[in-house]
PDB file of C-alpha atoms in Angstrom:
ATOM      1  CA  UNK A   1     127.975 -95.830 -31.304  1.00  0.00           C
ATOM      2  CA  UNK A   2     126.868 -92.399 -31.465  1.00  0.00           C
ATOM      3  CA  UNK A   3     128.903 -90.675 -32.849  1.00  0.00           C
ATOM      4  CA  UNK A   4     128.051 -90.478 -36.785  1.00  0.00           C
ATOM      5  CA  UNK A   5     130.936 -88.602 -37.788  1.00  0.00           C
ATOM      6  CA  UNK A   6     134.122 -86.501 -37.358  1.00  0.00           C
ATOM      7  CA  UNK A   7     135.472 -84.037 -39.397  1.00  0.00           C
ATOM      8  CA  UNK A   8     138.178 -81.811 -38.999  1.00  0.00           C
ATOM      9  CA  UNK A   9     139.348 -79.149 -41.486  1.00  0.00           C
ATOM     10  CA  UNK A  10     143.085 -77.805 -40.752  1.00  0.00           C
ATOM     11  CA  UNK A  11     141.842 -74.429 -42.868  1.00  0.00           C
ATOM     12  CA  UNK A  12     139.245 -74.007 -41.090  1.00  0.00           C
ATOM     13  CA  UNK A  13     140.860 -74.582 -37.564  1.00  0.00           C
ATOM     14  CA  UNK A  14     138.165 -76.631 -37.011  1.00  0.00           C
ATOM     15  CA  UNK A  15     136.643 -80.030 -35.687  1.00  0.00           C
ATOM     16  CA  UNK A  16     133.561 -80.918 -35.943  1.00  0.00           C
ATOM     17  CA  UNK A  17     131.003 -83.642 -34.571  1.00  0.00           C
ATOM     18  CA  UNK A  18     127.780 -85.323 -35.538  1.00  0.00           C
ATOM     19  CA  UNK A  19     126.067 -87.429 -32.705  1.00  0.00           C
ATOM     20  CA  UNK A  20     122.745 -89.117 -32.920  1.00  0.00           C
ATOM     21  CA  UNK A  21     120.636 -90.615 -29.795  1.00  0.00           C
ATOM     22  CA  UNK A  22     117.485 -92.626 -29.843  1.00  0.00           C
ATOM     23  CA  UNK A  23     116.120 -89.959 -26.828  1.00  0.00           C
ATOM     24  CA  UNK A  24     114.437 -86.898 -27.008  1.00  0.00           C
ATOM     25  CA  UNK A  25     116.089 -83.488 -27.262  1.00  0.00           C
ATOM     26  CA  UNK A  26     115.006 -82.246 -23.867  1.00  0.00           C
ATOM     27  CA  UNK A  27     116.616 -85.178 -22.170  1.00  0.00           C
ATOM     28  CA  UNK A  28     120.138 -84.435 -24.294  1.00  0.00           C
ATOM     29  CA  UNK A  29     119.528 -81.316 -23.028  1.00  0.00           C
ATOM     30  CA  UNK A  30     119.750 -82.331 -19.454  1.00  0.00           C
ATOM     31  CA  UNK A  31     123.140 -84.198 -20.639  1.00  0.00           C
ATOM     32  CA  UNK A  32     124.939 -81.247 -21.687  1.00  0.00           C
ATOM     33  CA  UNK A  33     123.577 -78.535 -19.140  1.00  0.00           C
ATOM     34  CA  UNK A  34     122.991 -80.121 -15.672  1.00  0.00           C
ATOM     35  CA  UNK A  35     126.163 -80.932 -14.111  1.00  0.00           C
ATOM     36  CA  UNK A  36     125.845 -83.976 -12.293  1.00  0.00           C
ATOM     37  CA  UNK A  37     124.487 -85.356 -15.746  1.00  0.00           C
ATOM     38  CA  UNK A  38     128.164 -83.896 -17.334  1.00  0.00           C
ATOM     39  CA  UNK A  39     129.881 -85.499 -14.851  1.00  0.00           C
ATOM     40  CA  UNK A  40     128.387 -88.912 -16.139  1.00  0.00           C
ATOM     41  CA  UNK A  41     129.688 -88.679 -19.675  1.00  0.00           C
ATOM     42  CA  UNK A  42     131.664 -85.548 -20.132  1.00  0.00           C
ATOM     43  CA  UNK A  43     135.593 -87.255 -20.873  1.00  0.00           C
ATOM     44  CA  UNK A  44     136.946 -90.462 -21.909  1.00  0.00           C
ATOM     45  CA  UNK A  45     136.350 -93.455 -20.121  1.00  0.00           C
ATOM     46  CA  UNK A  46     138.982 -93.613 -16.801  1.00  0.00           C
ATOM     47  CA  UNK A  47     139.081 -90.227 -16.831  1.00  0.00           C
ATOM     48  CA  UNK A  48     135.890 -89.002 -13.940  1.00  0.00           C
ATOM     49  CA  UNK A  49     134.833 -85.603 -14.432  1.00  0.00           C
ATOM     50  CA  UNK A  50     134.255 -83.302 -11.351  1.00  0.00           C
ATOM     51  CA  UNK A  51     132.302 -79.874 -12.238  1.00  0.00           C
ATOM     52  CA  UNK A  52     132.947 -77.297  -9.921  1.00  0.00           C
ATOM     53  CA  UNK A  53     131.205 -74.678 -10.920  1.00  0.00           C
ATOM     54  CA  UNK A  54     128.070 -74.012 -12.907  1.00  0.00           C
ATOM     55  CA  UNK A  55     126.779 -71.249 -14.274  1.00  0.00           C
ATOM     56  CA  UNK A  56     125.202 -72.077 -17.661  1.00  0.00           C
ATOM     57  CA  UNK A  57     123.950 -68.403 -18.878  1.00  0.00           C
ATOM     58  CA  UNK A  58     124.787 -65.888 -21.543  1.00  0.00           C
ATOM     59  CA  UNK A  59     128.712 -64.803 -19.843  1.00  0.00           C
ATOM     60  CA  UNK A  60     128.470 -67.184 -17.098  1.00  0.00           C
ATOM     61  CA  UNK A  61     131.325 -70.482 -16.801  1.00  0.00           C
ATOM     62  CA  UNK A  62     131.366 -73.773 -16.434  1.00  0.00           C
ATOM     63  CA  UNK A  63     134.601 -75.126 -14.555  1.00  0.00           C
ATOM     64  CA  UNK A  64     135.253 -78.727 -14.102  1.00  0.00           C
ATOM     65  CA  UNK A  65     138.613 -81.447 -13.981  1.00  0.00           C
ATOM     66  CA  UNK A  66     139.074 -84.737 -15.098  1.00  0.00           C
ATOM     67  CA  UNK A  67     141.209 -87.405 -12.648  1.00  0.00           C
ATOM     68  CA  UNK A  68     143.503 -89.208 -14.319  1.00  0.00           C
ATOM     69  CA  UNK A  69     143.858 -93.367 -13.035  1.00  0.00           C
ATOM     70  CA  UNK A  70     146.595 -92.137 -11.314  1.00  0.00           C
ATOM     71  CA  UNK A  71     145.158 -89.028  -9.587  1.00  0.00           C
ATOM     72  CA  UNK A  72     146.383 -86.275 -11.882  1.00  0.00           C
ATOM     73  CA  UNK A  73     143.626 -83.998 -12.213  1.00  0.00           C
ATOM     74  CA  UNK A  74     143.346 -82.191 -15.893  1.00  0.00           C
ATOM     75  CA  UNK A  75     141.201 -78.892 -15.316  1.00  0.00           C
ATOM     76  CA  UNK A  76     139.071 -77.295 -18.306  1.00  0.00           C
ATOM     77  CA  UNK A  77     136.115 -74.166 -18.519  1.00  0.00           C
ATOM     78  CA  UNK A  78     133.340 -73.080 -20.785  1.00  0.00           C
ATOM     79  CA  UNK A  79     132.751 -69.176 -21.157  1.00  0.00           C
ATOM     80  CA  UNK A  80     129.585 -69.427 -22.080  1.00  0.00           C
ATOM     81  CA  UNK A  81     128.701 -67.066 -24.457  1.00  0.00           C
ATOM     82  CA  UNK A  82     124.598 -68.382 -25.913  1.00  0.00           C
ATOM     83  CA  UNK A  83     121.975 -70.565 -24.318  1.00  0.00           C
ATOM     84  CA  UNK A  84     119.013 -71.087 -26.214  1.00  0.00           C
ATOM     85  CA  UNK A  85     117.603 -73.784 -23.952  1.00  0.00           C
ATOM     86  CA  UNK A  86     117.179 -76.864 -25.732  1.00  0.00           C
ATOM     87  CA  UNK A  87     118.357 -75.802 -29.428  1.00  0.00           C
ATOM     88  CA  UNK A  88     121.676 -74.444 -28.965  1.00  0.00           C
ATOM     89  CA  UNK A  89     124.773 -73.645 -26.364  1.00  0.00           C
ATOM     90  CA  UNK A  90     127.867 -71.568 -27.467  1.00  0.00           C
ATOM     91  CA  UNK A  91     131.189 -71.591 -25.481  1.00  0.00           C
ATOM     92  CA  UNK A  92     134.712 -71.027 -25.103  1.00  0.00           C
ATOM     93  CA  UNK A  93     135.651 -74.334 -24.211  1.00  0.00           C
ATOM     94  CA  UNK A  94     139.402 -74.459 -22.922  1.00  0.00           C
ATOM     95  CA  UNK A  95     141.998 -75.977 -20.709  1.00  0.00           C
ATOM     96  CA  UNK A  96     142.559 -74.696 -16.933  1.00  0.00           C
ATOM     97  CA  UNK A  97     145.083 -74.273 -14.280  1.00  0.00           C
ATOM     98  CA  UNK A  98     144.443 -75.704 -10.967  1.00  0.00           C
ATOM     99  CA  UNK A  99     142.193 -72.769 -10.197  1.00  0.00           C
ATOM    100  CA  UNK A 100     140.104 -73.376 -12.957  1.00  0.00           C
ATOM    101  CA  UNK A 101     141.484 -70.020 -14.551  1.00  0.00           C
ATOM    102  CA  UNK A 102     142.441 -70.529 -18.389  1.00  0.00           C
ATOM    103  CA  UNK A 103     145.673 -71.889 -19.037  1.00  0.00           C
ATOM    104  CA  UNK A 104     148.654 -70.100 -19.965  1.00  0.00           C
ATOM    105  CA  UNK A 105     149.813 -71.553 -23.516  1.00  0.00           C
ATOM    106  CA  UNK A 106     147.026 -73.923 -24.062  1.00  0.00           C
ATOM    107  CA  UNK A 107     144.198 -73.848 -26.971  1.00  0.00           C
ATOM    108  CA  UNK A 108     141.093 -72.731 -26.895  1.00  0.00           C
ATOM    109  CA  UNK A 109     138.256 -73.314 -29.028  1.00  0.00           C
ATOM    110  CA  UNK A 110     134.758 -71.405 -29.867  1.00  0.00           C
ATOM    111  CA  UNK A 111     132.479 -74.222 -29.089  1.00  0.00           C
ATOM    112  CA  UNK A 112     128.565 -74.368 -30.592  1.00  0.00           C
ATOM    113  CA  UNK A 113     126.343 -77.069 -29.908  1.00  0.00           C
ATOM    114  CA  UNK A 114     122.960 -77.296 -31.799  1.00  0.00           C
ATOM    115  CA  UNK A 115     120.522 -80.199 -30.706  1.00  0.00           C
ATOM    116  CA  UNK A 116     117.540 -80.948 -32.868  1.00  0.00           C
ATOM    117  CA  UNK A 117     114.707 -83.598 -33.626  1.00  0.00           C
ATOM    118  CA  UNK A 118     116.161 -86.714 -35.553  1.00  0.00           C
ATOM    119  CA  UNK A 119     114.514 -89.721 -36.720  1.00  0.00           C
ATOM    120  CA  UNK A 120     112.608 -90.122 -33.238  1.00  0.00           C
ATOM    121  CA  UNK A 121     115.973 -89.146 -31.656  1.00  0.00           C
ATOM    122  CA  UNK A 122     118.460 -86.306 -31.052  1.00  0.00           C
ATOM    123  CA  UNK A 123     121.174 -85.073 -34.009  1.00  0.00           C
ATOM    124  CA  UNK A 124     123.691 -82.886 -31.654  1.00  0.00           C
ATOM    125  CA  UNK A 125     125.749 -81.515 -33.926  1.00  0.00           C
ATOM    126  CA  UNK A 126     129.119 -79.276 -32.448  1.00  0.00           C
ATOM    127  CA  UNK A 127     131.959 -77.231 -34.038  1.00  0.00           C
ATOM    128  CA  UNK A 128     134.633 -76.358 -32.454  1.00  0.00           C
ATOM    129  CA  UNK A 129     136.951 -73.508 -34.124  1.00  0.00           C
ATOM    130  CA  UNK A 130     140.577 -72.820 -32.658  1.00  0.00           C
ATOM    131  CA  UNK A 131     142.348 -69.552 -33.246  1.00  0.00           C
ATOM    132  CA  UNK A 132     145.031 -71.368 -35.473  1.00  0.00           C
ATOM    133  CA  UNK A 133     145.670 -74.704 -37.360  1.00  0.00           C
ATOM    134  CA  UNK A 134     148.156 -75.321 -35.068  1.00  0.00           C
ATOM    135  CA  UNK A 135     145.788 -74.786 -31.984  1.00  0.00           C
ATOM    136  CA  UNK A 136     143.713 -77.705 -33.391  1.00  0.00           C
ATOM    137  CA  UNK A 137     146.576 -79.990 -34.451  1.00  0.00           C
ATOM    138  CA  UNK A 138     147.703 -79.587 -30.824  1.00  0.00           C
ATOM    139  CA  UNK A 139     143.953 -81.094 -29.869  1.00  0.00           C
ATOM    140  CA  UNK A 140     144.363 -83.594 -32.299  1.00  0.00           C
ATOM    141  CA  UNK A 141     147.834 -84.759 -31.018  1.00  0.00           C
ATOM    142  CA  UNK A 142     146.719 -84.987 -27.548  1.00  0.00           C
ATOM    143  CA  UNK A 143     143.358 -87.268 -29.019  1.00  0.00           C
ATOM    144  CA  UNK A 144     140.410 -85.057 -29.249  1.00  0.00           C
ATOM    145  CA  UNK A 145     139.093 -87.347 -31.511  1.00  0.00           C
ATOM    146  CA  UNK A 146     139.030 -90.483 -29.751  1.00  0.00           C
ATOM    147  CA  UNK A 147     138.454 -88.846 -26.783  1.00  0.00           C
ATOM    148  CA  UNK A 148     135.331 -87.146 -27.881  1.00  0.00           C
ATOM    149  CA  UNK A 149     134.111 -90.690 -29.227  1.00  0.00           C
ATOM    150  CA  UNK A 150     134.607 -92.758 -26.188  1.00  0.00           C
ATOM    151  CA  UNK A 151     133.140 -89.651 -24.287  1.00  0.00           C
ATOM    152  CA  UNK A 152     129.686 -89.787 -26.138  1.00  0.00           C
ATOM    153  CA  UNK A 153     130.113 -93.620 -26.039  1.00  0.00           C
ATOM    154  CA  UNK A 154     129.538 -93.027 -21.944  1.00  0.00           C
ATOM    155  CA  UNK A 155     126.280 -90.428 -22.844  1.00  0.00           C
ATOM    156  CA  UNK A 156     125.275 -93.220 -24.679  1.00  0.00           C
ATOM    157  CA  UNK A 157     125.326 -96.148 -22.159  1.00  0.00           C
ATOM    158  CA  UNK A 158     124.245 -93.584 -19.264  1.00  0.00           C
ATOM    159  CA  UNK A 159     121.003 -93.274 -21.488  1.00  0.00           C
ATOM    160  CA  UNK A 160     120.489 -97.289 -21.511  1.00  0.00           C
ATOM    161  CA  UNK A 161     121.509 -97.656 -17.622  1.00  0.00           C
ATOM    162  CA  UNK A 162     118.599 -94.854 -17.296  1.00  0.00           C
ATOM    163  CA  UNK A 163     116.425 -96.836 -19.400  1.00  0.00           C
ATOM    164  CA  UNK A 164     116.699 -99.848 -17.373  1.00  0.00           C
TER     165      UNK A 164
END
């Protein structure tokens, strides 16, 4: 699995992720930033993600839902607010109404994603920080953390299908 660790820090409002992949950085890259490769891995298993929209530059946004097994779709955005291609994205990553505007009442979260060299692979390494404790314990309750994990689970067998 992936996913090398998860911490979350209630004072901080924050969760954070450590991920490592026996690929290089560029093509981790692609994972993150071209959207048909999101849509292979980007939510938990069950759970297909649709982006669309993309526009991955400094103040551009990402828009995308998730379909539920039972057809419920479950929108979500980036704000993108850095690109540093292949090192680093930054983002406001948060839920969405039906028009793929930010939800009323829902948490958002200041999103940075740093990819570097790793034993012959990729570390991606991303912290999330909510505007309140209670922001993130709402994540939490609704299973950020498992979801995250099975998430870069599918990144990880998308790599070996690839590889094949």
């Amino acid at each position: 699995m992936p996913v090398t660790d998860i911490t979350t820090n209630s004072d901080e409002r924050s969760i954070a992720v450590t991920c490592d992949f026996a690929a290089p950085v560029d093509r981790i890259w692609d994972f993150w930033t071209d959207p048909r490769q999101l849509e292979r891995w980007f939510g938990p298993p069950g759970y297909p993600l649709t982006v669309t929209s993309h526009d991955l530059r400094d103040g551009g946004r990402v828009t995308y839902y998730m379909t539920s097994p039972e057809g419920e779709k479950f929108g979500g955005y980036w704000d993108v607010t850095s690109v540093e291609p292949t090192s680093r994205l930054a983002y406001v990553d948060g839920f969405a109404d039906a028009e793929g505007n930010p939800a009323e009442g829902m948490p958002a979260g200041d999103t940075v994603v740093e990819f570097t060299e790793h034993d012959g692979g990729t570390r991606v390494s991303s912290t999330t920080v909510y505007g309140s404790a209670d922001d993130l314990q709402k994540v939490l309750d609704m299973g950020m953390e498992e979801g995250l994990t099975q998430a870069v689970g599918q990144l990880d067998e998308a790599l070996r299908a690839d590889a094949a």
